Amino acid sequence: MDLFEHQGKELFARYGLPVPSGEVALSPEEAVAAASRLGLPVVVKAQVHTGGRGKAGGVKLAADLDAVRGHASDILGLDISGHIVRRLWIEEASDIAEEYYASFTLDRSARKHLGMLSVEGGVEIETVAARDPEAIARIHIDPVDGLSQQACHHWVRAARIPEAVADAVAGVLETLYRAYVDADADLVEVNPLIVTSAGEVVLLDSKITLDANSTFRHDDYAAYDATQTRDEREQAAHAKGLQYVGLDGSVGVIANGAGLAMSTVDVVNQVGGRPANFLDIGGGANAEVMSNALEVINNDPAVRSILINIFGGITRGEEIANGIIEATGRVDIDSPIVIRLDGTNAAEGRELLEPHLNDTLTMEPTMLDAARRAVELAGAGAGGVQP
Ligand code: GDP
Ligand code: MN
């Protein structure tokens, strides 16, 4: 779950981290009003879930209110790497003397947190890593031990942060690490972490990715969830509580359990097809859930056939069969459906389905057969192209 820059900065501020004051604005008028409250000059910043906004013209300095209005209307509606700007952050301008880079993320292979710090901030860290890998000081942090003051100071020295601000930077990093852990973040990146001409250390940008699985222990995460940008199909599926990932093929995939859904995607590929999505309906494949899943897939114009791959466990075969029968009665499906039903009470389930089978609702005995059939049907639907 990605946060907007301003949400990240608001989170930082709750930890007492130094961030410039600012306000959200959704229109040029709101931007002007915000700027007059904050005092000029201000920076008008696009709020999108992607970086490189500066280069794309999404970050602009404004010295007067006319400039605020002009920049705001230019930036609103701007397409930044496929993200359309719908909100702005109006922030009091900072006087930058130095730009550093700081981040914390999870290094899964090391089973530790990884901190990265560089005096070469303001540019993408990948660029720094490619040009001058020595310019990035890394620190691995054991999640149980945490980041000690001593280790933090050593890290700051290794990054060659100037002595005059070393203590302040170390203090910021210790707090930033605490925020990263407390917030259950997968990534916290500050680029740039600046030193102002007055010598103050300020977090000028924020990129935060939260672990969506931690939502249950953070009351405020619902607000972040509401501002996620999703693929339209993903949005619809998410609203119905379905685990959905949009892909770019033509076979719609419905399976129960993420493991089976992934295997199904693999098998569709294996027999020469391309999945349109990955949809996990989870444990309870009742009519409601099945209807929702079919509806989401049916709304994807790229879908040419639908493969329902169910292996009943706790959920019994006849429940699943009833779910499919009810769902196909409820939703008008444009594409042929191929079912593979196995597991607990599969025989009972198949028996229930039998009288409903026709040209557009077929059943196959195995996952491989079902995938082959679905891919065949997708090919035919796409204009007679057979895999
Ligand atoms: P990004 O391009 O998406 O990473 O957006 P940033 O928030 O990092 O802004 C891009 C660049 O704009 C920064 O690296 C700064 O150089 C510049 N910038 C942002 N805010 C200010 C500001 O308050 N004053 C000045 N002088 N420059 C700023
Ligand atoms: Mn940045």
Coordinates of C-alpha atoms and ligand atoms in Angstrom, one line a residue:
M1 CA 0.0 0.0 0.0
D2 CA 1.6 3.2 -1.2
L3 CA 1.3 6.6 0.5
F4 CA 1.2 10.0 -1.1
E5 CA 4.1 12.2 -0.3
H6 CA 1.9 14.4 2.0
Q7 CA 0.5 11.3 3.8
G8 CA 4.1 10.2 4.4
K9 CA 5.1 13.6 5.7
E10 CA 2.1 13.8 8.0
L11 CA 3.2 10.4 9.3
F12 CA 6.8 11.7 9.8
A13 CA 5.5 14.8 11.6
R14 CA 3.7 12.6 14.1
Y15 CA 7.1 11.3 15.1
G16 CA 8.5 14.8 15.5
L17 CA 10.5 14.5 12.3
P18 CA 11.2 17.9 10.6
V19 CA 9.0 18.4 7.5
P20 CA 7.9 21.6 5.9
S21 CA 4.4 22.8 6.5
G22 CA 1.9 22.3 3.7
E23 CA -1.7 21.7 2.7
V24 CA -3.5 19.5 0.2
A25 CA -5.2 21.3 -2.7
L26 CA -7.6 19.8 -5.2
S27 CA -8.0 22.8 -7.5
P28 CA -6.0 26.0 -8.4
E29 CA -8.3 28.0 -6.1
E30 CA -7.6 25.7 -3.2
A31 CA -3.9 26.0 -4.1
V32 CA -4.0 29.8 -4.0
A33 CA -5.9 29.8 -0.7
A34 CA -3.3 27.3 0.8
A35 CA -0.4 29.4 -0.4
S36 CA -1.8 32.6 1.1
R37 CA -2.2 30.8 4.5
L38 CA 1.3 29.3 4.3
G39 CA 3.1 32.4 3.1
L40 CA 5.2 32.7 -0.1
P41 CA 7.2 31.3 -1.7
V42 CA 5.7 27.8 -1.9
V43 CA 6.3 24.7 -3.9
V44 CA 3.4 23.2 -5.8
K45 CA 3.8 19.4 -5.8
A46 CA 1.9 16.7 -7.7
Q47 CA 0.7 13.9 -5.4
V48 CA 0.9 10.6 -7.3
H49 CA 2.0 7.1 -6.4
T50 CA 5.2 7.4 -8.4
G51 CA 8.6 9.1 -8.3
G52 CA 10.3 11.3 -10.8
R53 CA 7.7 14.1 -10.4
G54 CA 10.3 16.8 -10.5
K55 CA 11.6 15.7 -14.0
A56 CA 8.1 15.3 -15.3
G57 CA 7.2 18.9 -14.4
G58 CA 5.2 17.9 -11.3
V59 CA 7.1 20.0 -8.8
K60 CA 7.2 23.8 -9.3
L61 CA 8.4 26.7 -7.2
A62 CA 6.0 29.7 -7.0
A63 CA 7.0 33.1 -5.8
D64 CA 3.6 34.8 -6.1
L65 CA -0.1 33.7 -6.1
D66 CA -0.4 34.0 -9.9
A67 CA 2.4 31.5 -10.2
V68 CA 0.7 29.3 -7.7
R69 CA -2.5 29.3 -9.7
G70 CA -0.6 28.8 -13.0
H71 CA 1.5 25.9 -11.7
A72 CA -1.5 24.3 -10.0
S73 CA -3.6 24.3 -13.2
D74 CA -0.6 23.0 -15.2
I75 CA 0.1 20.2 -12.8
L76 CA -3.5 19.0 -12.2
G77 CA -4.3 16.6 -14.9
L78 CA -0.7 16.0 -15.8
D79 CA 0.2 12.4 -16.7
I80 CA 3.2 11.2 -14.7
S81 CA 4.3 7.7 -15.8
G82 CA 0.6 6.8 -16.3
H83 CA -0.6 8.4 -13.1
I84 CA -3.0 11.3 -13.6
V85 CA -2.5 14.1 -11.1
R86 CA -5.7 14.7 -9.1
R87 CA -4.3 16.3 -5.9
L88 CA -1.6 18.8 -5.0
W89 CA 0.5 19.4 -2.0
I90 CA 1.3 23.1 -1.4
E91 CA 4.3 23.4 0.8
E92 CA 6.4 26.3 2.1
A93 CA 9.5 26.4 0.0
S94 CA 12.8 25.3 1.5
D95 CA 16.2 26.9 0.8
I96 CA 18.3 23.9 -0.1
A97 CA 22.1 23.8 0.6
E98 CA 22.6 20.0 0.5
E99 CA 20.5 17.1 -0.8
Y100 CA 21.1 13.6 0.7
Y101 CA 19.3 10.3 0.3
A102 CA 18.1 8.1 3.1
S103 CA 15.9 4.9 3.1
F104 CA 15.0 1.8 5.1
T105 CA 13.7 -1.3 3.5
L106 CA 13.5 -5.0 4.1
D107 CA 16.3 -7.1 2.8
R108 CA 14.6 -10.5 2.6
S109 CA 17.7 -12.5 1.6
A110 CA 19.6 -11.1 4.6
R111 CA 16.5 -11.4 6.9
K112 CA 17.3 -7.9 8.1
H113 CA 16.3 -4.3 7.5
L114 CA 18.6 -2.4 5.1
G115 CA 19.4 1.3 5.6
M116 CA 20.9 3.2 2.8
L117 CA 22.4 6.7 3.1
S118 CA 24.1 8.9 0.6
V119 CA 25.3 12.5 0.3
E120 CA 24.4 12.2 -3.4
G121 CA 20.6 12.8 -3.0
G122 CA 18.0 14.5 -5.2
V123 CA 18.7 12.0 -8.0
E124 CA 17.4 8.5 -8.3
I125 CA 19.3 6.1 -6.1
E126 CA 19.6 3.6 -9.0
T127 CA 21.5 6.3 -10.9
V128 CA 23.9 6.8 -7.9
A129 CA 24.3 3.0 -7.5
A130 CA 25.2 2.6 -11.1
R131 CA 27.6 5.6 -11.4
D132 CA 29.2 5.5 -8.0
P133 CA 28.2 2.6 -5.7
E134 CA 30.7 3.7 -3.1
A135 CA 28.6 6.8 -2.5
I136 CA 25.9 4.7 -0.8
A137 CA 26.6 3.7 2.8
R138 CA 24.5 0.6 3.7
I139 CA 23.7 -0.8 7.1
H140 CA 22.0 -4.1 7.9
I141 CA 19.8 -3.9 11.0
D142 CA 18.7 -6.9 12.9
P143 CA 15.0 -6.4 13.6
V144 CA 15.3 -7.7 17.1
D145 CA 18.3 -5.6 18.1
G146 CA 17.1 -2.4 16.3
L147 CA 19.3 0.5 15.3
S148 CA 21.6 1.5 18.1
Q149 CA 22.8 5.1 18.5
Q150 CA 26.4 3.9 18.0
A151 CA 25.7 2.0 14.8
C152 CA 23.7 4.9 13.5
H153 CA 26.6 7.3 14.1
H154 CA 29.0 4.9 12.5
W155 CA 26.7 4.7 9.4
V156 CA 26.4 8.5 9.1
R157 CA 30.2 8.7 9.2
A158 CA 30.6 6.0 6.6
A159 CA 28.3 8.0 4.3
R160 CA 30.6 11.0 4.8
I161 CA 27.8 13.3 6.0
P162 CA 29.5 16.6 7.0
E163 CA 30.5 16.8 10.7
A164 CA 28.4 20.0 11.2
V165 CA 25.1 18.1 10.6
A166 CA 26.2 14.5 11.5
D167 CA 24.4 14.5 14.8
A168 CA 21.3 16.0 13.5
V169 CA 21.2 13.5 10.6
A170 CA 21.9 10.6 12.9
G171 CA 19.0 11.8 15.2
V172 CA 16.6 12.0 12.2
L173 CA 17.7 8.5 11.0
E174 CA 17.1 6.9 14.4
T175 CA 13.6 8.4 14.6
L176 CA 12.9 7.5 10.9
Y177 CA 13.8 3.9 11.7
R178 CA 11.4 3.9 14.6
A179 CA 8.7 5.3 12.3
Y180 CA 9.5 2.6 9.7
V181 CA 9.2 -0.2 12.2
D182 CA 6.1 1.2 14.1
A183 CA 4.2 1.8 10.8
D184 CA 4.9 -1.7 9.5
A185 CA 6.4 -0.2 6.4
D186 CA 8.1 -2.2 3.7
L187 CA 9.9 1.0 2.5
V188 CA 10.5 4.4 3.7
E189 CA 12.6 6.6 1.4
V190 CA 13.5 10.3 1.9
N191 CA 15.0 11.8 -1.3
P192 CA 16.1 14.4 -0.8
L193 CA 16.9 14.7 2.9
I194 CA 18.1 18.3 2.9
V195 CA 20.3 20.6 4.8
T196 CA 18.8 24.2 4.5
S197 CA 21.1 27.2 4.1
A198 CA 20.3 27.8 7.8
G199 CA 21.8 24.4 8.6
E200 CA 18.6 22.6 9.5
V201 CA 18.0 19.0 8.5
V202 CA 14.6 18.6 6.8
L203 CA 12.8 15.7 5.1
L204 CA 11.8 17.2 1.8
D205 CA 10.2 14.2 0.1
S206 CA 8.7 10.9 1.3
K207 CA 8.0 7.6 -0.3
I208 CA 6.3 5.1 2.0
T209 CA 5.0 1.6 1.2
L210 CA 3.1 0.0 4.0
D211 CA 2.5 -3.7 4.6
A212 CA -1.2 -4.0 3.7
N213 CA -1.3 -7.1 6.0
S214 CA -0.8 -4.9 9.0
T215 CA -4.0 -2.9 8.4
F216 CA -5.7 -4.6 11.3
R217 CA -3.4 -3.0 13.9
H218 CA -3.5 0.5 12.4
D219 CA -6.8 2.3 12.6
D220 CA -5.6 5.1 10.3
Y221 CA -4.7 2.8 7.4
A222 CA -8.3 2.7 6.1
A223 CA -7.7 6.3 4.9
Y224 CA -4.6 5.3 3.0
D225 CA -6.5 2.4 1.4
A226 CA -9.1 4.7 0.2
T227 CA -6.5 6.7 -1.8
Q228 CA -4.8 3.8 -3.5
T229 CA -4.7 4.0 -7.3
R230 CA -5.7 0.6 -8.8
D231 CA -6.3 -0.8 -12.2
E232 CA -10.0 -0.3 -12.8
R233 CA -10.6 -4.1 -12.7
E234 CA -8.6 -4.4 -9.5
Q235 CA -10.6 -1.5 -8.0
A236 CA -13.9 -3.4 -8.7
A237 CA -12.5 -6.7 -7.4
H238 CA -11.1 -5.0 -4.3
A239 CA -14.5 -3.4 -3.5
K240 CA -15.9 -6.9 -3.5
G241 CA -13.2 -8.3 -1.2
L242 CA -11.6 -10.4 -3.9
Q243 CA -7.9 -11.0 -4.4
Y244 CA -7.4 -9.9 -8.0
V245 CA -4.4 -9.1 -10.1
G246 CA -4.9 -7.9 -13.6
L247 CA -2.7 -9.5 -16.4
D248 CA -2.7 -8.9 -20.1
G249 CA -3.9 -12.2 -21.7
S250 CA -7.3 -13.5 -22.7
V251 CA -8.1 -16.4 -20.3
G252 CA -9.9 -15.3 -17.1
V253 CA -8.8 -17.4 -14.2
I254 CA -10.8 -18.1 -11.0
A255 CA -9.4 -20.4 -8.4
N256 CA -9.8 -21.0 -4.7
G257 CA -6.6 -20.2 -2.9
A258 CA -3.6 -18.2 -4.0
G259 CA -1.4 -21.3 -4.5
L260 CA -3.9 -22.9 -6.9
A261 CA -4.5 -19.6 -8.7
M262 CA -0.8 -19.2 -9.3
S263 CA -0.6 -22.8 -10.5
T264 CA -3.5 -22.2 -12.8
V265 CA -1.8 -19.2 -14.3
D266 CA 1.3 -21.3 -14.9
V267 CA -0.7 -24.1 -16.5
V268 CA -2.5 -21.7 -18.8
N269 CA 0.9 -20.4 -19.9
Q270 CA 2.2 -23.9 -20.2
V271 CA -0.5 -24.9 -22.7
G272 CA 0.2 -21.8 -24.8
G273 CA -2.4 -19.4 -23.4
R274 CA -2.2 -16.1 -21.7
P275 CA -4.1 -15.4 -18.5
A276 CA -6.1 -12.2 -18.3
N277 CA -6.0 -12.1 -14.5
F278 CA -5.3 -13.9 -11.3
L279 CA -8.4 -14.2 -9.1
D280 CA -8.4 -16.0 -5.8
I281 CA -11.9 -16.4 -4.4
G282 CA -10.4 -17.8 -1.1
G283 CA -12.0 -20.5 1.0
G284 CA -15.7 -19.9 0.7
A285 CA -16.8 -20.3 -2.9
N286 CA -20.5 -19.6 -2.4
A287 CA -22.8 -18.2 -5.0
E288 CA -22.2 -14.6 -3.8
V289 CA -18.5 -14.9 -4.1
M290 CA -18.7 -16.8 -7.4
S291 CA -21.1 -14.2 -8.9
N292 CA -18.8 -11.4 -7.9
A293 CA -15.8 -13.1 -9.3
L294 CA -17.5 -13.9 -12.6
E295 CA -18.8 -10.3 -12.8
V296 CA -15.4 -8.8 -12.4
I297 CA -13.9 -11.1 -15.1
N298 CA -16.8 -10.6 -17.4
N299 CA -16.3 -6.8 -17.3
D300 CA -12.8 -7.2 -18.7
P301 CA -13.2 -6.8 -22.5
A302 CA -9.9 -8.8 -23.1
V303 CA -11.4 -12.0 -21.6
R304 CA -12.3 -14.6 -24.3
S305 CA -12.8 -17.6 -22.0
I306 CA -13.1 -18.3 -18.3
L307 CA -11.3 -21.1 -16.4
I308 CA -12.8 -22.0 -13.0
N309 CA -10.3 -24.2 -11.2
I310 CA -11.6 -25.4 -7.8
F311 CA -10.1 -27.9 -5.5
G312 CA -12.5 -28.2 -2.6
G313 CA -11.1 -28.5 0.9
I314 CA -13.2 -27.3 3.7
T315 CA -15.5 -26.0 1.1
R316 CA -17.4 -28.9 -0.4
G317 CA -18.0 -29.7 -4.0
E318 CA -21.7 -29.3 -4.0
E319 CA -21.5 -25.9 -2.4
I320 CA -19.1 -24.8 -5.2
A321 CA -21.4 -26.4 -7.9
N322 CA -24.4 -24.5 -6.5
G323 CA -22.3 -21.4 -6.4
I324 CA -21.4 -21.7 -10.1
I325 CA -25.0 -22.6 -11.1
E326 CA -26.5 -19.6 -9.2
A327 CA -23.8 -17.2 -10.3
T328 CA -24.3 -18.1 -14.0
G329 CA -28.0 -17.6 -13.5
R330 CA -27.4 -14.2 -11.9
V331 CA -24.7 -12.8 -14.2
D332 CA -24.9 -12.7 -18.0
I333 CA -21.6 -14.1 -19.0
D334 CA -20.2 -13.2 -22.4
S335 CA -17.4 -15.8 -22.5
P336 CA -17.5 -19.6 -22.4
I337 CA -16.7 -21.1 -19.0
V338 CA -14.6 -24.2 -18.4
I339 CA -14.8 -25.9 -15.0
R340 CA -12.4 -28.2 -13.2
L341 CA -13.9 -29.4 -9.9
D342 CA -12.0 -31.6 -7.6
G343 CA -11.4 -32.3 -3.9
T344 CA -14.0 -32.8 -1.2
N345 CA -17.3 -34.0 -2.5
A346 CA -16.3 -33.4 -6.1
A347 CA -18.5 -36.2 -7.4
E348 CA -21.6 -34.7 -5.8
G349 CA -20.6 -31.3 -7.2
R350 CA -20.1 -32.6 -10.7
E351 CA -23.4 -34.4 -10.6
L352 CA -25.2 -31.1 -9.8
L353 CA -23.4 -29.3 -12.6
E354 CA -24.1 -32.0 -15.2
P355 CA -27.6 -30.9 -16.3
H356 CA -26.4 -27.3 -16.7
L357 CA -23.6 -28.1 -19.1
N358 CA -23.8 -26.8 -22.6
D359 CA -21.6 -25.2 -25.3
T360 CA -20.7 -22.3 -23.1
L361 CA -20.5 -24.1 -19.8
T362 CA -18.2 -27.2 -19.9
M363 CA -16.4 -29.3 -17.4
E364 CA -13.1 -31.1 -17.8
P365 CA -11.7 -33.9 -15.6
T366 CA -8.3 -32.4 -14.9
M367 CA -6.7 -29.0 -14.5
L368 CA -4.5 -29.6 -17.6
D369 CA -7.5 -30.6 -19.7
A370 CA -9.5 -27.6 -18.5
A371 CA -6.6 -25.2 -19.2
R372 CA -6.2 -26.6 -22.7
R373 CA -9.9 -26.3 -23.4
A374 CA -10.0 -22.7 -22.0
V375 CA -7.0 -21.7 -24.1
E376 CA -8.6 -23.3 -27.2
L377 CA -11.8 -21.3 -26.6
A378 CA -9.9 -18.1 -26.0
G379 CA -8.1 -18.6 -29.3
A380 CA -11.2 -19.3 -31.2
G381 CA -12.9 -16.3 -29.7
A382 CA -10.0 -14.1 -30.6
G383 CA -10.5 -14.9 -34.3
G384 CA -9.7 -18.5 -34.9
V385 CA -6.1 -18.4 -33.8
Q386 CA -5.2 -21.7 -32.3
P387 CA -2.2 -22.0 -29.9
Ligands
GDP1 P1 10.4 13.7 -7.0 O1 11.0 14.3 -8.3 O2 9.2 12.9 -7.3 O3 11.4 12.8 -6.3 O4 10.0 14.9 -6.1 P2 10.8 15.7 -5.0 O5 9.9 16.0 -3.9 O6 12.0 15.0 -4.6 O7 11.2 17.0 -5.7 C1 12.1 17.0 -6.8 C2 13.1 18.1 -6.6 O8 12.6 19.4 -6.5 C3 13.9 18.0 -5.3 O9 15.0 17.0 -5.4 C4 14.4 19.4 -5.1 O10 15.6 19.5 -5.8 C5 13.3 20.2 -5.7 N1 12.5 20.8 -4.6 C6 11.5 20.2 -4.0 N2 11.0 21.0 -3.0 C7 11.8 22.2 -3.0 C8 11.9 23.4 -2.3 O11 11.1 23.6 -1.3 N3 12.8 24.3 -2.6 C9 13.7 24.1 -3.6 N4 14.6 25.0 -3.9 N5 13.7 23.0 -4.4 C10 12.8 22.0 -4.1
MN2 MN 12.2 12.8 -4.5

